[in-house]
GROMACS .gro file of C-alpha atoms in nm:
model
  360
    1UNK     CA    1   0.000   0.000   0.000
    2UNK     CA    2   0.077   0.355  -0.055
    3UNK     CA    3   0.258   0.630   0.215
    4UNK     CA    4   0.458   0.886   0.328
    5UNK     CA    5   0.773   0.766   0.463
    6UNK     CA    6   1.063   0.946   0.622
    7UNK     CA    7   1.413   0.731   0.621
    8UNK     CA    8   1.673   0.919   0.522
    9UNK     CA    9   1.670   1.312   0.527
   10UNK     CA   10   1.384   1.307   0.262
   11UNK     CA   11   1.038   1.224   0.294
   12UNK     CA   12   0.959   0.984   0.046
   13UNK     CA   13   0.604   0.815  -0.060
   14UNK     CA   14   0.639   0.476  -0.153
   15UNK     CA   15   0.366   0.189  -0.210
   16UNK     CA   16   0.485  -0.117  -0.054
   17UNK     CA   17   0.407  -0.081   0.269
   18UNK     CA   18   0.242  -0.315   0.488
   19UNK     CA   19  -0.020  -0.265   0.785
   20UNK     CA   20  -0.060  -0.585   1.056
   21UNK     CA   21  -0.422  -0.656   1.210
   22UNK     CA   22  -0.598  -0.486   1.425
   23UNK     CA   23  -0.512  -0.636   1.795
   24UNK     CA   24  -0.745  -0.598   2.089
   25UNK     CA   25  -0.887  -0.272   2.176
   26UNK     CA   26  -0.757  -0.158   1.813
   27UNK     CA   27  -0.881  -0.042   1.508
   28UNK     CA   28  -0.814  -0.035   1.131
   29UNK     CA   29  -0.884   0.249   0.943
   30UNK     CA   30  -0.887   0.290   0.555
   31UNK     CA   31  -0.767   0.691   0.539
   32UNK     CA   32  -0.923   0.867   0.302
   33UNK     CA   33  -0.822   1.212   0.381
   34UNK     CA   34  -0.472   1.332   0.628
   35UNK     CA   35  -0.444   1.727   0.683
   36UNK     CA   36  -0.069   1.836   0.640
   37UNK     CA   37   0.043   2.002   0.960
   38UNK     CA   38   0.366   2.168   1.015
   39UNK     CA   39   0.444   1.922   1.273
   40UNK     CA   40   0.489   1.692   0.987
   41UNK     CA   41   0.727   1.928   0.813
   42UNK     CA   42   0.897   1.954   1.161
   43UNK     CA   43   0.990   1.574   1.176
   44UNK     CA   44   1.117   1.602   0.841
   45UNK     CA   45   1.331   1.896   0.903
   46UNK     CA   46   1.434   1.757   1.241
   47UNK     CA   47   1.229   2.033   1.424
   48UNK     CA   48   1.074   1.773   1.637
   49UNK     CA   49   1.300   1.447   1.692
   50UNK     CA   50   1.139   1.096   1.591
   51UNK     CA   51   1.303   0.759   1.535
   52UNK     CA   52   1.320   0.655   1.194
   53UNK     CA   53   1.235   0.522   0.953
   54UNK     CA   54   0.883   0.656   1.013
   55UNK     CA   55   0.513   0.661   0.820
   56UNK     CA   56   0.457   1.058   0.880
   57UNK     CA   57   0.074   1.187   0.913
   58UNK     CA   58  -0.143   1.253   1.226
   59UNK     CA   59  -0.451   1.453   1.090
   60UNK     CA   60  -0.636   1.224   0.928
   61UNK     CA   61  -0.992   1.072   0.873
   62UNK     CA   62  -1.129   0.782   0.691
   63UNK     CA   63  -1.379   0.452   0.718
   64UNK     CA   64  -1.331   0.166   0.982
   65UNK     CA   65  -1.236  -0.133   0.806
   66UNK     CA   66  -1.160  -0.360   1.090
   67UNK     CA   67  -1.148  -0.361   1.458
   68UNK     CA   68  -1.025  -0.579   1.748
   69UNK     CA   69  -1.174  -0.780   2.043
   70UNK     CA   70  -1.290  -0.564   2.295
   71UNK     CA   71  -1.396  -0.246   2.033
   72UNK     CA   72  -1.783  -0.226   2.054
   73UNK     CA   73  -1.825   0.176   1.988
   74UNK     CA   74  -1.715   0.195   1.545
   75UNK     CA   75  -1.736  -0.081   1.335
   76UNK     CA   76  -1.613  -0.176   0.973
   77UNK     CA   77  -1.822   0.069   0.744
   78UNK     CA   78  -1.795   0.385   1.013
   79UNK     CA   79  -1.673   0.709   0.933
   80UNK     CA   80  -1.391   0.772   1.162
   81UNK     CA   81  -1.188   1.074   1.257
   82UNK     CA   82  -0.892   1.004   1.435
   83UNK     CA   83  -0.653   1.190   1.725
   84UNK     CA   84  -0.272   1.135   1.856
   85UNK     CA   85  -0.350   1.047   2.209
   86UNK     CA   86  -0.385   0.695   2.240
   87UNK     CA   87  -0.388   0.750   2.612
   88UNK     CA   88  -0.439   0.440   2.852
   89UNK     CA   89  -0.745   0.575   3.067
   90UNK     CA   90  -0.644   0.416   3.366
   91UNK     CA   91  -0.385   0.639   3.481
   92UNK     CA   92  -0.369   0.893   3.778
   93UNK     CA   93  -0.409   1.166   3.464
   94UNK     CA   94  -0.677   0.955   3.252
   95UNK     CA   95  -0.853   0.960   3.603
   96UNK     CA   96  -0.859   1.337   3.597
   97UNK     CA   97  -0.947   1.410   3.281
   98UNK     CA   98  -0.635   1.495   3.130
   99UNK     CA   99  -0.560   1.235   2.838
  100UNK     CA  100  -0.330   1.410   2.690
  101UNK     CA  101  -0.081   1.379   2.998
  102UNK     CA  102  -0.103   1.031   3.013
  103UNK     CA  103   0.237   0.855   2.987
  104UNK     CA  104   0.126   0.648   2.713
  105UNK     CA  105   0.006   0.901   2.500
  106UNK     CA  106   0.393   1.107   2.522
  107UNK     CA  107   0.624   0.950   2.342
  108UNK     CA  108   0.556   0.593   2.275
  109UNK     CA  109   0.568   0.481   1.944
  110UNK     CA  110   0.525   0.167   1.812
  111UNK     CA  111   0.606  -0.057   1.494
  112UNK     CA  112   0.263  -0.165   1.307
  113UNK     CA  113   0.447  -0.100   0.997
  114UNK     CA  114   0.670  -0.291   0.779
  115UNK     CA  115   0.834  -0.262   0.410
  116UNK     CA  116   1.050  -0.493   0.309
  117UNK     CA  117   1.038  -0.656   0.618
  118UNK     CA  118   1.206  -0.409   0.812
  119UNK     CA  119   0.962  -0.252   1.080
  120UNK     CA  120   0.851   0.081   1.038
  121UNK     CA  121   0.748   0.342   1.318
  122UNK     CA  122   0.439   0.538   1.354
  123UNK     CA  123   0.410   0.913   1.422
  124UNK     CA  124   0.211   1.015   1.709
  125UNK     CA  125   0.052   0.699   1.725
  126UNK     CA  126  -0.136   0.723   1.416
  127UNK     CA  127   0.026   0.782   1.076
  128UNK     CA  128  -0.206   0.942   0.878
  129UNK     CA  129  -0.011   0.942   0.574
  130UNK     CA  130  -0.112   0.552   0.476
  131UNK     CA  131  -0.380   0.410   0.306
  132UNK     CA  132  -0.446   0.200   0.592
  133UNK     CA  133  -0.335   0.232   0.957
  134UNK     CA  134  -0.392   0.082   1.295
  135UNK     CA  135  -0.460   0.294   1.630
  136UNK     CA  136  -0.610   0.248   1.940
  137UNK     CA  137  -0.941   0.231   1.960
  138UNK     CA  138  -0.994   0.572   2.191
  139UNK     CA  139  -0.810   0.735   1.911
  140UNK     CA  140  -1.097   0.650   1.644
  141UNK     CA  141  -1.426   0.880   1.664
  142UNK     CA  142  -1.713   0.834   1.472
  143UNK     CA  143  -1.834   1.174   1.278
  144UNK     CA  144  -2.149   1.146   1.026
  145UNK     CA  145  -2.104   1.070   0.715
  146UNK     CA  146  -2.263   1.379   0.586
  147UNK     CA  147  -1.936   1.568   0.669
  148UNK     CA  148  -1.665   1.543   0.385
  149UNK     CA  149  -1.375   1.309   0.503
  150UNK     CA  150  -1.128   1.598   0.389
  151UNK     CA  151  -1.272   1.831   0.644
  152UNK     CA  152  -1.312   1.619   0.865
  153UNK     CA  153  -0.961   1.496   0.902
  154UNK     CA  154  -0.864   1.888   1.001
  155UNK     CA  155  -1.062   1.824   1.350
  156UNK     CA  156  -0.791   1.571   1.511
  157UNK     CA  157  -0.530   1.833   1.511
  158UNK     CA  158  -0.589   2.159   1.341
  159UNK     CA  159  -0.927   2.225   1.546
  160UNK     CA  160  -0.847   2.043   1.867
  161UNK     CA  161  -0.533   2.191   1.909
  162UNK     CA  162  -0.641   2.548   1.806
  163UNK     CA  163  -1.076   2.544   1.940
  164UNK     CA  164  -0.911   2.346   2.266
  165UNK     CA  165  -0.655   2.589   2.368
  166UNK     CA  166  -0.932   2.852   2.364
  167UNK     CA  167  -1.191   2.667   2.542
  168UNK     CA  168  -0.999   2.420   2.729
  169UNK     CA  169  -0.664   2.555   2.822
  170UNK     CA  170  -0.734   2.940   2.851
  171UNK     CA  171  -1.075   2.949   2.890
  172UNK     CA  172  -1.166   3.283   2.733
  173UNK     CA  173  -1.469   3.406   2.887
  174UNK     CA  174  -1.698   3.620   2.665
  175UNK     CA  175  -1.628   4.004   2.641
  176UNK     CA  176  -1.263   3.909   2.662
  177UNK     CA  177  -0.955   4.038   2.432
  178UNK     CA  178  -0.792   3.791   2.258
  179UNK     CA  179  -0.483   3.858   2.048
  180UNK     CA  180  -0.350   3.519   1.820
  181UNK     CA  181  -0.002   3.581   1.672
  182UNK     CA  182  -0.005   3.378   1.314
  183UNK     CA  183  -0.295   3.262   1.109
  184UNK     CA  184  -0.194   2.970   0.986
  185UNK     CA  185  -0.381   2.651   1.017
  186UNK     CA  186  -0.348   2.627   1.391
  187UNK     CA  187  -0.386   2.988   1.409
  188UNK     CA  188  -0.731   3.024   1.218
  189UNK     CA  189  -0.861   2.754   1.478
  190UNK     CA  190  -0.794   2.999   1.787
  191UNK     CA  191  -0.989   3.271   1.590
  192UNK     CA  192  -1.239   3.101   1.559
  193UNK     CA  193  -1.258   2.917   1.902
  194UNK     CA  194  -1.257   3.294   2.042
  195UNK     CA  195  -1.532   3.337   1.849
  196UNK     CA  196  -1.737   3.076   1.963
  197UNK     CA  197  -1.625   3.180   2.301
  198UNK     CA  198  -1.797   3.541   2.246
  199UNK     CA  199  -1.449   3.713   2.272
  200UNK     CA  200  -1.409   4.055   2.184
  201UNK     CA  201  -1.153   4.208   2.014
  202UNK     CA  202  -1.005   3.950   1.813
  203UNK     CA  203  -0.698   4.074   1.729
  204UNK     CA  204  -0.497   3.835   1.425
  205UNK     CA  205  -0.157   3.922   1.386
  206UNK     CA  206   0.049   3.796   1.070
  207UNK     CA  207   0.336   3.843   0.850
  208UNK     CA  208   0.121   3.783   0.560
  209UNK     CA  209  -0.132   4.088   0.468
  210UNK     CA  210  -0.265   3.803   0.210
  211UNK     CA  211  -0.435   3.653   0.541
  212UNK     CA  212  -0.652   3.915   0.657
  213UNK     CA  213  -0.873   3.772   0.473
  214UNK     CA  214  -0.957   3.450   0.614
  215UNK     CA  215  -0.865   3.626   0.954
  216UNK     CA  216  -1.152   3.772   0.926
  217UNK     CA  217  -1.390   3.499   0.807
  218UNK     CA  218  -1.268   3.277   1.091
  219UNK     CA  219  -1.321   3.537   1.392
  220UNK     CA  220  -1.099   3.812   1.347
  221UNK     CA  221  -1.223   4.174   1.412
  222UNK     CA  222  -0.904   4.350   1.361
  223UNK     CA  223  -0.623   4.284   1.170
  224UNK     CA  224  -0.228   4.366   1.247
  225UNK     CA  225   0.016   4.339   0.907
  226UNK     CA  226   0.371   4.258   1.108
  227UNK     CA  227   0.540   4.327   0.750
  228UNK     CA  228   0.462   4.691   0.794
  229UNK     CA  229   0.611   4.742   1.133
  230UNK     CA  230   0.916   4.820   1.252
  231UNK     CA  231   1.039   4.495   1.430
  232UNK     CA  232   0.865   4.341   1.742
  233UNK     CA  233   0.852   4.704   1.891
  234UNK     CA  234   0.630   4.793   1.572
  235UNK     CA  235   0.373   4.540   1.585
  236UNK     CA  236   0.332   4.539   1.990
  237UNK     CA  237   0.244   4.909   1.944
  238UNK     CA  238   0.063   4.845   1.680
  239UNK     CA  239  -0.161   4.605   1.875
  240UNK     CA  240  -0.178   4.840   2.172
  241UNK     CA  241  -0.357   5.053   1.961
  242UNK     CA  242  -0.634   4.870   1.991
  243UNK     CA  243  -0.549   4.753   2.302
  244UNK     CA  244  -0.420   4.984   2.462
  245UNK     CA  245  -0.400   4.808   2.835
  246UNK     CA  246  -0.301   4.478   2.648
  247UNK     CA  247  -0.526   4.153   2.604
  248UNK     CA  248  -0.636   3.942   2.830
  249UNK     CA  249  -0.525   3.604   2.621
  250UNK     CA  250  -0.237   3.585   2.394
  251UNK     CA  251  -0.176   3.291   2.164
  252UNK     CA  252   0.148   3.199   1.981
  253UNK     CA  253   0.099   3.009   1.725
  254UNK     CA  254   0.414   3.013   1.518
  255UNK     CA  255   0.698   2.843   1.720
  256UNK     CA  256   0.939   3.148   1.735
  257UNK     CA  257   1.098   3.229   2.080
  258UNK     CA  258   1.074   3.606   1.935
  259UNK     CA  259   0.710   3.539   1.930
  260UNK     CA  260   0.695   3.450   2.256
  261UNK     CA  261   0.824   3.699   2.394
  262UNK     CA  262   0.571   3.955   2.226
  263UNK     CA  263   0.275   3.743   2.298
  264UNK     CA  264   0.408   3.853   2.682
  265UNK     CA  265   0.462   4.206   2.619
  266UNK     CA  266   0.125   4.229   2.494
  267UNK     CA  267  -0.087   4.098   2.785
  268UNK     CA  268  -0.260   4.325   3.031
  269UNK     CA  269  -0.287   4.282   3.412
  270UNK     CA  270  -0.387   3.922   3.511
  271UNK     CA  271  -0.353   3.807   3.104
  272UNK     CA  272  -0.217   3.459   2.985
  273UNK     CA  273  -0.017   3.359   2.705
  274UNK     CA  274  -0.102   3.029   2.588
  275UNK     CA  275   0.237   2.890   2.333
  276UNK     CA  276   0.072   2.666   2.048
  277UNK     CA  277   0.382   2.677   1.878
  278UNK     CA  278   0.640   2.418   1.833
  279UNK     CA  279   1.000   2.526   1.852
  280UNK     CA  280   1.282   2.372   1.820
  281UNK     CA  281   1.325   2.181   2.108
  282UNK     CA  282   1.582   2.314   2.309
  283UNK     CA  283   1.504   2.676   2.171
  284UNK     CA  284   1.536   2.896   2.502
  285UNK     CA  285   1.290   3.211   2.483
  286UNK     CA  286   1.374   3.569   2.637
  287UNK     CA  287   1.133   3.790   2.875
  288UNK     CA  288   1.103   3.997   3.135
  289UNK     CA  289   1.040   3.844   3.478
  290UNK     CA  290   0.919   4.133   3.615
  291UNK     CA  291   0.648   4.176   3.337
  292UNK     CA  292   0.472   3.872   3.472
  293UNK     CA  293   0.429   4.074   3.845
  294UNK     CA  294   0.072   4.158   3.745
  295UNK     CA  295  -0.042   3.824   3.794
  296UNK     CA  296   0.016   3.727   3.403
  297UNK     CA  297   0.056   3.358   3.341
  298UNK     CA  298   0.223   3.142   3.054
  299UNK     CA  299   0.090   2.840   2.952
  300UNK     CA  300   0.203   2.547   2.787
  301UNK     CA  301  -0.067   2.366   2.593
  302UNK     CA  302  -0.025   2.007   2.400
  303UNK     CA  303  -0.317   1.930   2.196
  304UNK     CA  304  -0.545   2.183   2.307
  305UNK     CA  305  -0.571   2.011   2.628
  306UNK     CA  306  -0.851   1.816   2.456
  307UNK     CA  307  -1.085   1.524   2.529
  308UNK     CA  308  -1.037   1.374   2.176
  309UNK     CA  309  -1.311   1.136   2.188
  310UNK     CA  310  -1.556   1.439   2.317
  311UNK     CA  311  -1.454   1.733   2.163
  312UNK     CA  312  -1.397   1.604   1.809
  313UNK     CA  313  -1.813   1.485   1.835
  314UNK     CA  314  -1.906   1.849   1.982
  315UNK     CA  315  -1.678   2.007   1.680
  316UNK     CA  316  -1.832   1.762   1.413
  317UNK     CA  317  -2.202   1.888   1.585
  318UNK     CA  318  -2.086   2.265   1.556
  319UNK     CA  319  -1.982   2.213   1.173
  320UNK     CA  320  -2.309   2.081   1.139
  321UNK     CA  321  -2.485   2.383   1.304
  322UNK     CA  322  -2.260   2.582   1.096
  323UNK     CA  323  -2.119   2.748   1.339
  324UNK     CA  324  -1.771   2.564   1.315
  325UNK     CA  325  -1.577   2.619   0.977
  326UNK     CA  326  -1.453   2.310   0.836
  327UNK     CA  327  -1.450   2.317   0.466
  328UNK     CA  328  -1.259   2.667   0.449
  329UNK     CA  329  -0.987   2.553   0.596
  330UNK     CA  330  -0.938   2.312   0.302
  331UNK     CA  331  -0.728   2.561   0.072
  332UNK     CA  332  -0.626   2.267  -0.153
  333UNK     CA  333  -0.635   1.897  -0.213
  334UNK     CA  334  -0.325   1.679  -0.336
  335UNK     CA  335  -0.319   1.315  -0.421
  336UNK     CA  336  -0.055   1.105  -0.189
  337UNK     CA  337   0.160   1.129  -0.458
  338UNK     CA  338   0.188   1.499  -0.480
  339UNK     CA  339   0.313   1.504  -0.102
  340UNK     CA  340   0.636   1.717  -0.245
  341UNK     CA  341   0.420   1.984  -0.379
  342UNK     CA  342   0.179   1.980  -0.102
  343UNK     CA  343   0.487   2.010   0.166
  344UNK     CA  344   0.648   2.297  -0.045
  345UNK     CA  345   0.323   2.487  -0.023
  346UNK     CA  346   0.282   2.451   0.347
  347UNK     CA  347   0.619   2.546   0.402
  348UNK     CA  348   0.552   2.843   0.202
  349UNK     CA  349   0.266   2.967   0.350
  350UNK     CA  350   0.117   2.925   0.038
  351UNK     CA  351  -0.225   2.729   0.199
  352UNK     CA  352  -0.394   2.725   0.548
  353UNK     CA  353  -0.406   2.347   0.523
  354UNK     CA  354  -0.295   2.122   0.267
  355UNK     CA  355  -0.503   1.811   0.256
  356UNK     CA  356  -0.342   1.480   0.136
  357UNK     CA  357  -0.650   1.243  -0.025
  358UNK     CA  358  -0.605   0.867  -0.090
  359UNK     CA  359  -0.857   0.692  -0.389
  360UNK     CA  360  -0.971   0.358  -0.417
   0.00000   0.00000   0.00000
C-alpha cells in the first residue's frame, strides 16, 4: 500500500508498505483524507526528533475497516476521525481528565508498519499518511457521514489543538480580548474558538497581509500586518492601539521564541499567554520576569488540552450547526503522490491546510 515515509533526510512516498491486524482494543482504518500540519514538516526537518524510519501523518480521517476484540463503539463501514493520544485511561491523569498527559500518550511509538520486512514506526501513534493504519481504539471517533472526510480529518489536530486551547486551556470568557499571533492553520482555529467563546476584540496578527482575509472569516475583528512594522517594537504598538492596556489572552501560534516573547509584552494585568507553537526543542525564549508581576501567566498547551473522543463529536455537531468552519480551511487537495508539492506549499505559506487524499 501507498505512504509517506521518512528514512533518510527526505520524505519519500512509496507503495509497498504493509499494515498488521488490528489487535485488541484496536482499530483499522482505511484513510481517506490526512491534513498536512507543520508538525509533519517539523519531523522532516528535524524540528521535532522521531526515530526513523517513520510513516509521517497525524490529521487524518477515513472509514473503519476492521477492529479488534474488545472495540464495541465503530465498526467496519464507520466514518472515523482520528486523534494522537492513544492514552491508557487508567492512569492517575486519565482519572482526571487529562488524556493528553497520560504517559502512554507522550512518546511511545510503536512498529505496526513494515516494508520490506524491516519494521517501520508510527508518528504520534497514528500515521495518517497511509492508506491504511492501525490505532487504538480511543483514538478513532465516529463523525457522520454527511461531513466530507477531507474536512473532517482537520478536526484531530488543526481544530483540537487550536478550538481546545481557547476553550480548554485558557478558557476565554466572553467580552474578553484575545490577540493570536499567526494565522496559519493552527492559528485560524484559535480565531475562531474565540469566536465561539464570544471574545471581543479578536486581534490576528500575521506576517502575511494576504491573510486578513480569512482572519476575518474565521473570527478576526481586527487585523495587524507585522510586514509593515518596525520589528517586534512595531507590531506590539501596533496592537496596543487597539489595546491599549493589552489583552487578556495571547496565543502563539508560530513556534518562534521572538514570538513569545511579544505574545508577553502584549498581555494586560492578570492576562495569559497560551504557546501553540512548536520550537525547536531546546530553543530557550527571552522575557522579562518582572512583566509577569501583574499576575500574568504562561501556559504550555499540548493538543489543546482536549478530550479527543468528546470534543472532536461536539466540533463535528458545531460544523453541522454551521457554526464551526470546516470546509474553508481546506485551501487545496493533493493526491498522496503529490506530497512534495503539497509540503512545499505549506512550508511556504502558500495554503492554510494542505489536505493529502487517498482513492480507491
Amino acid at each position: 500500500m501507498r505512504g509517506v515515509i521518512l528514512e533518510g533526510g527526505e520524505a519519500e512516498v512509496v507503495d509497498d508498505l504493509v499494515v498488521r491486524a488490528p489487535g485488541p482494543g484496536e482499530v483499522l482504518v482505511g484513510i481517506r483524507a490526512a491534513g498536512l500540519c507543520h508538525s509533519d514538516l517539523s519531523v522532516i526537518d528535524g524540528t521535532i526528533p522521531f526515530p526513523r524510519p517513520v510513516v509521517l501523518g497525524h490529521e487524518g480521517a477515513g472509514v473503519v475497516e476492521a477492529v479488534g476484540e474488545g472495540v464495541v463503539h465503530v465498526a467496519p463501514g464507520d466514518h472515523v476521525a482520528l486523534s494522537t493520544i492513544a492514552n491508557c485511561g487508567a492512569c492517575p491523569q486519565c482519572a482526571r481528565g487529562r488524556p493528553t498527559m497520560c504517559p502512554r500518550a507522550i512518546g511511545r511509538p510503536e512498529q505496526p508498519f513494515t516494508r520490506g520486512g524491516e519494521p517501520l514506526y508510527n508518528f504520534a501513534a497514528n500515521s495518517a499518511f497511509a492508506e491504511r493504519t492501525v490505532v487504538k481504539a480511543v483514538q478513532s471517533t465516529p463523525v457522520p457521514d454527511d461531513i466530507p472526510l477531507t474536512s473532517a480529518a482537520l478536526i484531530g489536530c488543526a481544530v483540537l489543538t487550536g478550538v481546545g486551547a481557547v476553550l480548554n486551556r485558557a478558557e476565554v470568557g466572553q467580552g474578553e480580548s484575545v490577540v493570536v499571533i499567526g494565522a496559519g492553520g493552527v492559528g485560524l482555529n484559535v480565531l475562531q474558538g474565540a469566536r465561539l467563546a464570544g471574545a471581543y476584540p479578536i486581534v490576528a496578527v500575521d506576517a502575511d497581509p494576504e491573510k486578513e482575509a480569512v482572519a476575518r472569516q474565521f473570527g478576526a475583528t481586527h487585523f495587524v500586518d507585522a510586514s509593515r512594522r518596525d520589528g517586534a517594537g512595531g507590531t506590539v504598538a501596533a496592537v496596543k492601539e487597539i489595546l491599549p492596556s493589552g489583552a487578556a489572552h495571547t496565543f502563539e501560534c508560530v513556534g518562534s521564541t521572538a514570538l513569545v516573547r511579544q505574545a508577553v509584552d502584549l498581555l494586560d494585568r492578570h492576562g495569559q499567554a497560551v504557546l501553540l507553537g512548536m520550537p525547536p526543542a531546546e530553543a530557550e525564549a527571552v522575557f522579562l520576569p518582572a512583566a509577569l508581576f501583574l499576575d500574568k501567566s504562561i501556559l504550555g498547551c499540548r493538543y489543546g488540552s482536549s478530550r479527543p473522543p468528546r470534543d472532536i463529536a461536539l466540533y463535528a455537531d458545531l460544523y453541522r450547526q454551521g457554526r464551526l468552519l470546516l470546509d474553508e480551511l481546506v485551501t487545496r487537495t493533493y493526491p498522496v503522490e503529490e506530497f512534495a508539492a503539497a509540503a512545499d506549499d505549506a512550508h511556504h505559506g502558500r495554503v492554510a491546510r494542505a489536505v493529502l487524499t487517498f482513492q480507491d
